[in-house]
Short mmCIF file of C-alpha atoms in Angstrom, two decimals:
data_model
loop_
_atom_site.label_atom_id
_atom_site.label_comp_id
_atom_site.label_asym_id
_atom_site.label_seq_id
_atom_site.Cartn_x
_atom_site.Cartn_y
_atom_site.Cartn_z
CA UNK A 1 -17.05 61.05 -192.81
CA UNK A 2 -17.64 64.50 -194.27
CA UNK A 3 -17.40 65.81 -197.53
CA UNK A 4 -16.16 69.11 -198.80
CA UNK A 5 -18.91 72.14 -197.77
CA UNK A 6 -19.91 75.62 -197.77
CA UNK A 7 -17.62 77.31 -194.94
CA UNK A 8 -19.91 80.44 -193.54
CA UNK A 9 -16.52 81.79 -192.32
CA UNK A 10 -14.51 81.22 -195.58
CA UNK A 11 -12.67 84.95 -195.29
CA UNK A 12 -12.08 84.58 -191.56
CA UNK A 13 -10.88 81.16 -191.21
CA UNK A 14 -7.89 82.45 -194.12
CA UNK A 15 -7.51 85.41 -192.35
CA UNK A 16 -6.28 83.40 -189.42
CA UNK A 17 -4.13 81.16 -191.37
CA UNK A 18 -2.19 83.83 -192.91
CA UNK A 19 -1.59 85.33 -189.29
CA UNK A 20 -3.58 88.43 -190.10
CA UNK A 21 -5.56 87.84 -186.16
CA UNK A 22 -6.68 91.80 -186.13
CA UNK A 23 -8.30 91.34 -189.67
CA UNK A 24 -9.64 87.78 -188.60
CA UNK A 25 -11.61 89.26 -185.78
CA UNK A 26 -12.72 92.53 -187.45
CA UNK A 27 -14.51 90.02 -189.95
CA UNK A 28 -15.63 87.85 -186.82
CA UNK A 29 -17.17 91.17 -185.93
CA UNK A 30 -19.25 91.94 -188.72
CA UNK A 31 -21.17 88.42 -188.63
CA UNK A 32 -24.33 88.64 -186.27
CA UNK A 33 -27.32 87.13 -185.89
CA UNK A 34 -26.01 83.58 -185.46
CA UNK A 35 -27.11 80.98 -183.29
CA UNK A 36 -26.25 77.10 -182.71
CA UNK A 37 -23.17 75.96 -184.34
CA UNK A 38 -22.44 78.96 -186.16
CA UNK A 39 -22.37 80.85 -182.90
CA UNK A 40 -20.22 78.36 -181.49
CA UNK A 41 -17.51 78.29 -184.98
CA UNK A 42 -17.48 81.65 -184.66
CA UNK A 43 -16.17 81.53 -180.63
CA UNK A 44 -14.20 79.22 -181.87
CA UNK A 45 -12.50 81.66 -184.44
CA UNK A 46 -12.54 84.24 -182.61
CA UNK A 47 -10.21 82.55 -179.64
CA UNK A 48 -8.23 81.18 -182.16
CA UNK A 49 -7.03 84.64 -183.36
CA UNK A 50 -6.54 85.24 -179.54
CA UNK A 51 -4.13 82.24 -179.49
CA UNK A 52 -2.07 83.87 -182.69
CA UNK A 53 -1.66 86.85 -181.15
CA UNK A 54 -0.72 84.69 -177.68
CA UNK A 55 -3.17 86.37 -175.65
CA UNK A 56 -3.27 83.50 -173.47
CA UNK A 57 -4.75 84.74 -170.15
CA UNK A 58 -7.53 86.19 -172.52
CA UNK A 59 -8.37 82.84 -173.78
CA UNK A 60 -7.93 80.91 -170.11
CA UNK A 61 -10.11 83.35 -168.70
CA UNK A 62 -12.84 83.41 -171.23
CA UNK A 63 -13.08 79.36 -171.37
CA UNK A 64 -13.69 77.88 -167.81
CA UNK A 65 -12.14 74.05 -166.97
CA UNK A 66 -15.68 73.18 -166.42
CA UNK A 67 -16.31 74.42 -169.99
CA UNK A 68 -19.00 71.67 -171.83
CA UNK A 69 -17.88 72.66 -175.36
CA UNK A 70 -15.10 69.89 -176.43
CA UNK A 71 -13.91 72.60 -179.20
CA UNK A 72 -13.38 75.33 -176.47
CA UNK A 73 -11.87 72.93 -173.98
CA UNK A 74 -9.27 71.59 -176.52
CA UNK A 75 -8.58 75.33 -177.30
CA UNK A 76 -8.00 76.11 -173.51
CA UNK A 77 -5.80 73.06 -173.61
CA UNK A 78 -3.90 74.57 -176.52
CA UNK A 79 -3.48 78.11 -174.81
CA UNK A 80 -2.13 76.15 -171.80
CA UNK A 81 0.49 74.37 -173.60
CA UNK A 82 1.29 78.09 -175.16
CA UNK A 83 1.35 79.60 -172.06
CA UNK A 84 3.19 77.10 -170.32
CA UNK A 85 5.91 75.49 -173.16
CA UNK A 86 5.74 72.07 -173.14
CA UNK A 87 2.23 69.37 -173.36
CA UNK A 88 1.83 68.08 -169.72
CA UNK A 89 0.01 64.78 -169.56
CA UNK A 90 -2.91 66.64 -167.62
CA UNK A 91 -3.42 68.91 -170.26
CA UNK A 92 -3.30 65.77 -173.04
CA UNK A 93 -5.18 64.07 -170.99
CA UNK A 94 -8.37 66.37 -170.83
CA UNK A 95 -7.67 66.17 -175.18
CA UNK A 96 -7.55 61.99 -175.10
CA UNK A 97 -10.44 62.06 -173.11
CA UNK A 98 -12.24 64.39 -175.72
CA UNK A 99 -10.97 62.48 -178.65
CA UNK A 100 -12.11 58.67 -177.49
CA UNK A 101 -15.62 60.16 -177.93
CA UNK A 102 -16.66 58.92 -180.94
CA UNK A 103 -19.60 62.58 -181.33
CA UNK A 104 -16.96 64.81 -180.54
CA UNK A 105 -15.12 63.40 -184.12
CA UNK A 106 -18.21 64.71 -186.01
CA UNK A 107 -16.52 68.81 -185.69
CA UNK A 108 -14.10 69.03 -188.21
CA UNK A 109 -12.87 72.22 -186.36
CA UNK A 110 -12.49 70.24 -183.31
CA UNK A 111 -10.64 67.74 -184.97
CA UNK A 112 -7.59 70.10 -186.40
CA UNK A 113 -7.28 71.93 -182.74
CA UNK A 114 -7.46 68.20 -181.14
CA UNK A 115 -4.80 67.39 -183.38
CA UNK A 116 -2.88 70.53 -182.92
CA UNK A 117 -2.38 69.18 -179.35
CA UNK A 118 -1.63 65.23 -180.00
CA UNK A 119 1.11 66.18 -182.55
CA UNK A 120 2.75 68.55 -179.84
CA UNK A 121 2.64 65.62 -177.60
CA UNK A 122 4.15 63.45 -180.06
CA UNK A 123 0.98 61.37 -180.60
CA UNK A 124 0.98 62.02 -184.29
CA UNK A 125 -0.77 58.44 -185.02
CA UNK A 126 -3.69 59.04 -183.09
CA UNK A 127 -3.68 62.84 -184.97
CA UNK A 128 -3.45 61.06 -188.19
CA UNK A 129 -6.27 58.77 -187.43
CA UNK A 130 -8.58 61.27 -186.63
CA UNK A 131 -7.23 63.65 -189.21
CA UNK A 132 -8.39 61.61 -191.59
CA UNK A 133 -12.36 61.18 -190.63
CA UNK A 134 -12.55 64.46 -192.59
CA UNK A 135 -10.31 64.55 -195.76
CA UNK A 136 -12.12 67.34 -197.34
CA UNK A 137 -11.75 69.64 -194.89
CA UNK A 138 -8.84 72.01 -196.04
CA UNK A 139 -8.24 72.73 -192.25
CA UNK A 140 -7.98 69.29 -191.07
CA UNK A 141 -6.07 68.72 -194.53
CA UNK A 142 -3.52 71.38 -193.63
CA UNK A 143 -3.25 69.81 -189.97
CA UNK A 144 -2.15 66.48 -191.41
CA UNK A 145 0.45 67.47 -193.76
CA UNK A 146 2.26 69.42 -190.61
CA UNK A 147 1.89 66.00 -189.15
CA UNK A 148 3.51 64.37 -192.32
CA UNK A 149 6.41 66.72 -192.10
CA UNK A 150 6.87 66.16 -188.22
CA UNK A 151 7.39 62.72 -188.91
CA UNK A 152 9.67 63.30 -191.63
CA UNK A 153 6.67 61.81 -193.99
CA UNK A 154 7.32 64.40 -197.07
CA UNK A 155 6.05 61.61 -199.23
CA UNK A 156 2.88 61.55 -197.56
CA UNK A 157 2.57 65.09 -197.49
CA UNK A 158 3.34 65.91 -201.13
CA UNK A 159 1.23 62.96 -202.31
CA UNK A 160 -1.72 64.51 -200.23
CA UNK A 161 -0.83 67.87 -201.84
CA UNK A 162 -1.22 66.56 -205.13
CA UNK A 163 -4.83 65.25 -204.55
CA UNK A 164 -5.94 68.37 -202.83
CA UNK A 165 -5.16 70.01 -206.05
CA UNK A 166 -7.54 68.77 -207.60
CA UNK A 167 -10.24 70.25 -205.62
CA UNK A 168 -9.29 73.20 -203.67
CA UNK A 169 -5.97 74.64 -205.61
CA UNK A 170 -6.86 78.25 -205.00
CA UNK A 171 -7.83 77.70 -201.37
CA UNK A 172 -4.99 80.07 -199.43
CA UNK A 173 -4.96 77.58 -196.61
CA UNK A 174 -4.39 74.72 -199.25
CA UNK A 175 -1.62 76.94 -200.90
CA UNK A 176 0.22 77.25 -197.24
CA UNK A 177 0.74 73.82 -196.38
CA UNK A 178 1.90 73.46 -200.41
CA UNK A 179 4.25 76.17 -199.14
CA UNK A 180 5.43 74.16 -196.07
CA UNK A 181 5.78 71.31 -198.07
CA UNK A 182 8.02 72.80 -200.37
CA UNK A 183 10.07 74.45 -197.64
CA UNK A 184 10.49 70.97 -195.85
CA UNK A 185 11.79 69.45 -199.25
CA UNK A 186 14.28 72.56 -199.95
CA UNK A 187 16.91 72.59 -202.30
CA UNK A 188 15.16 74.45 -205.90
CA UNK A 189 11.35 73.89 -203.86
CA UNK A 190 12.83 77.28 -201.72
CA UNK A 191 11.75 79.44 -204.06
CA UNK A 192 9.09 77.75 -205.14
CA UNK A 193 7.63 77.83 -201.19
CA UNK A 194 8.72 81.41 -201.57
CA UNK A 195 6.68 82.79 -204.68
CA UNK A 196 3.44 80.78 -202.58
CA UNK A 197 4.45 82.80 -199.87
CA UNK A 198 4.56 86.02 -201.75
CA UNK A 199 1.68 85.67 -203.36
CA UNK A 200 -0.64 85.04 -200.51
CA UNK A 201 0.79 88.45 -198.92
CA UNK A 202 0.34 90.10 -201.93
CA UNK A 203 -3.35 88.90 -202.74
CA UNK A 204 -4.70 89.03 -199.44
CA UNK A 205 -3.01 92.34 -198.81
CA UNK A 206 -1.93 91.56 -196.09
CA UNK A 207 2.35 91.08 -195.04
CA UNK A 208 1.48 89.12 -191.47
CA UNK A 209 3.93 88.70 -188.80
CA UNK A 210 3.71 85.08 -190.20
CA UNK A 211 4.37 85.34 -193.52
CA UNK A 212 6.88 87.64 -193.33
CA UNK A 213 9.07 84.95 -190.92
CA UNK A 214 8.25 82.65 -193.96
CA UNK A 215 10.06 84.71 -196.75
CA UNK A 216 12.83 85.14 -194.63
CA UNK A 217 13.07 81.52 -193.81
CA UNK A 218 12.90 80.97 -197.22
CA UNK A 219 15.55 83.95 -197.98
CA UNK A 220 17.79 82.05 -195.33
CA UNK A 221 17.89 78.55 -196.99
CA UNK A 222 18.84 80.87 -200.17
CA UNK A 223 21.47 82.27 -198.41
CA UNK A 224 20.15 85.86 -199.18
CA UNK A 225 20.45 87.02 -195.81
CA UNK A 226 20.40 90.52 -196.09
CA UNK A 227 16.64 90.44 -198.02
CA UNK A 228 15.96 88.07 -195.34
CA UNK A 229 17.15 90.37 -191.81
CA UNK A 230 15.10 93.14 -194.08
CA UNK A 231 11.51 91.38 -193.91
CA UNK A 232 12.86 90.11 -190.19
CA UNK A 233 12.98 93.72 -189.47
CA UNK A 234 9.80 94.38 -191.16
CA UNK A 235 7.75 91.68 -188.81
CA UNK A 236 9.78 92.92 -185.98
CA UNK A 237 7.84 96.47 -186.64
CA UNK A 238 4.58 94.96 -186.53
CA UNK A 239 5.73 92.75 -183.81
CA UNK A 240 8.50 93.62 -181.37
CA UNK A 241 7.39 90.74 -179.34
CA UNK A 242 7.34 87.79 -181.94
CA UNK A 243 9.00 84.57 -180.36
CA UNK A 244 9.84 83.64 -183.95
CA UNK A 245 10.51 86.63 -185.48
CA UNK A 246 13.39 87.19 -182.39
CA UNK A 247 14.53 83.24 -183.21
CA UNK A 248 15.00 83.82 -186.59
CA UNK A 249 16.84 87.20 -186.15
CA UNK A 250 19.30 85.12 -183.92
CA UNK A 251 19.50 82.99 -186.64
CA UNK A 252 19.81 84.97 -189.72
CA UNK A 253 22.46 87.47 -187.49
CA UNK A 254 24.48 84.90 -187.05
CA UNK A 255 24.93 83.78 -190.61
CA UNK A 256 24.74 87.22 -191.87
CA UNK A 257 28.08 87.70 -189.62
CA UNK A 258 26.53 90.83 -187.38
CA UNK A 259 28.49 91.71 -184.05
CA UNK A 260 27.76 88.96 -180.94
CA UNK A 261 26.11 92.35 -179.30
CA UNK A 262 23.32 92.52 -182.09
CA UNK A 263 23.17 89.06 -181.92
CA UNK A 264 22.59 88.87 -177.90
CA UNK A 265 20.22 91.63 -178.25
CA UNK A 266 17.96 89.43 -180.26
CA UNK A 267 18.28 86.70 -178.20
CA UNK A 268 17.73 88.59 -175.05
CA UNK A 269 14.68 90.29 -175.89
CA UNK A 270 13.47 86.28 -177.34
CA UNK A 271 14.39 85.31 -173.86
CA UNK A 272 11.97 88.07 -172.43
CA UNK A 273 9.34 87.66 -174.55
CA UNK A 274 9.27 83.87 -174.71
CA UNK A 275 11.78 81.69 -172.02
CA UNK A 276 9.64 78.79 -173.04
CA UNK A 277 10.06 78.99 -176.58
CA UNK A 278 11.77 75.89 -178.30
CA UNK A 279 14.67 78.26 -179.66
CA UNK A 280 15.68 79.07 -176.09
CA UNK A 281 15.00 75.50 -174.23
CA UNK A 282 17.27 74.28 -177.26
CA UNK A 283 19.64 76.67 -176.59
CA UNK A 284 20.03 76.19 -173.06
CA UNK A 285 20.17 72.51 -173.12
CA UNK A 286 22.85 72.53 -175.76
CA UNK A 287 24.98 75.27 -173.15
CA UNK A 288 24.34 72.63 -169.60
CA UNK A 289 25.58 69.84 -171.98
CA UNK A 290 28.99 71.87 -173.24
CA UNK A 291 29.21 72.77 -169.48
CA UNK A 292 29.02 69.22 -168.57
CA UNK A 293 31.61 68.40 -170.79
CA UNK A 294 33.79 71.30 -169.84
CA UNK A 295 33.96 69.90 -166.34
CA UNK A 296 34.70 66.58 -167.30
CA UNK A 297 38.19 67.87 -168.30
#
């Protein structure tokens, strides 16, 4: 349906991929004058870095139920899923109805934040079908190889790779989902997904909360945990409230061998800042079923 274009918010839309939300919006801030569907893609943006840095409330405040935008109202459906942890089928629902109209399908940004929500509610076919009404479009590109990989597809997703290298190799946002890619596949693609990483931070100039969890997840699968509790730390700094930044300390603690108290400390404050977050719902499902078992005996 659409072919590879001009993207008036190039900078700003990589900005917001690489998890650098302040930077996204300062450059948000410096484009005026706009009107139409340029107005609207850059409302869009803008909420979007709102939904990185998981100012929820903002975003559900800003964006009204009654809100006649389908791009807003899919991204008020995502910040409701955030807020709340899990994809209730009135919040899919309002995202199904969206989807089944055929105009709506014509936004390639509406597409990869409608998809955002079908893969959390495990409707990755219908994300895949729409996904692909757009297969220049490095965003909804991106979107479909997370699908891939949450379908254990990392076939798909490196054979899509491959072809988006041939036209949009230096793209950052075609570079990250490269990255995940390689991550997914592990073994010697680790470091591989780790030099991507790496250089992103370093030519963007930027070391997000985001990519700085990716090193270290990439530093973990190495088994070099001390280099990766040290960028942990580092994203913690910039972060003290990062959901995954406080999962992956958990994690990486607990491999590195540090005492339970540093390790409950982590988890604790993850707890706080996130009781929703699929670390913790893991977690405590995995402790009612030992319980259950304990009893039994």
């Amino acid at each position: 349906m659409s072919d590879q274009i001009v993207d008036d918010f190039y900078t700003a839309r990589n900005l917001l991929y690489l998890g650098a939300y302040p930077q996204a919006l300062a450059n948000l801030s410096q484009q005026t004058h706009l009107s139409g569907a340029l107005e609207l893609e850059k409302q869009s943006l803008r909420l979007r870095a709102y939904l990185g840095q998981q100012n929820y409330s903002l975003i559900l405040d800003e964006i009204p139920a009654t809100a006649t935008s389908p791009e807003l109202l899919t991204i008020r459906q995502l910040a409701l899923i955030k807020q709340q942890g899990s994809a209730s089928s009135s919040v899919v629902g309002v995202v199904d109805e969206l989807v089944a109209d055929s105009n709506n399908l014509q936004s390639p940004s509406f597409v990869a934040i409608a998809a955002q929500v079908l893969v959390i509610a495990q409707k990755t076919d219908d994300a895949l079908k729409i996904l692909a009404l757009h297969p220049k479009n490095l965003e909804c590109v991106a979107m479909t190889v997370v699908t891939y990989l949450a379908i254990d597809r990392v076939d798909l997703a490196q054979k899509l790779i491959a072809r988006v290298r041939t036209w949009a190799e230096d793209a950052p946002i075609a570079q990250l989902a490269e990255a995940w890619t390689s991550l997914f596949v592990g073994g010697p693609k680790y470091n591989e997904a780790f030099y991507i990483f790496e250089e992103l931070a370093q030519a963007s100039s930027v070391s997000t909360v985001p990519l700085l969890n990716a090193l270290a997840v990439c530093k973990m699968h190495l088994q070099q945990y001390p280099e990766a509790m040290s960028l942990l730390q580092e994203a913690l700094e910039k972060n003290p409230n990062s959901p995954d930044t406080l999962a992956n300390l958990v994690v990486c603690a607990n491999h590195a061998g540090q005492s339970l108290e540093t390790k409950t400390q982590y988890l604790d404050q993850l707890k706080h800042a996130a009781p929703n977050h699929p670390f913790v719902l893991d977690l405590e499902a995995k402790d009612a079923e030992f319980d259950a078992l304990k009893n039994k005996f």
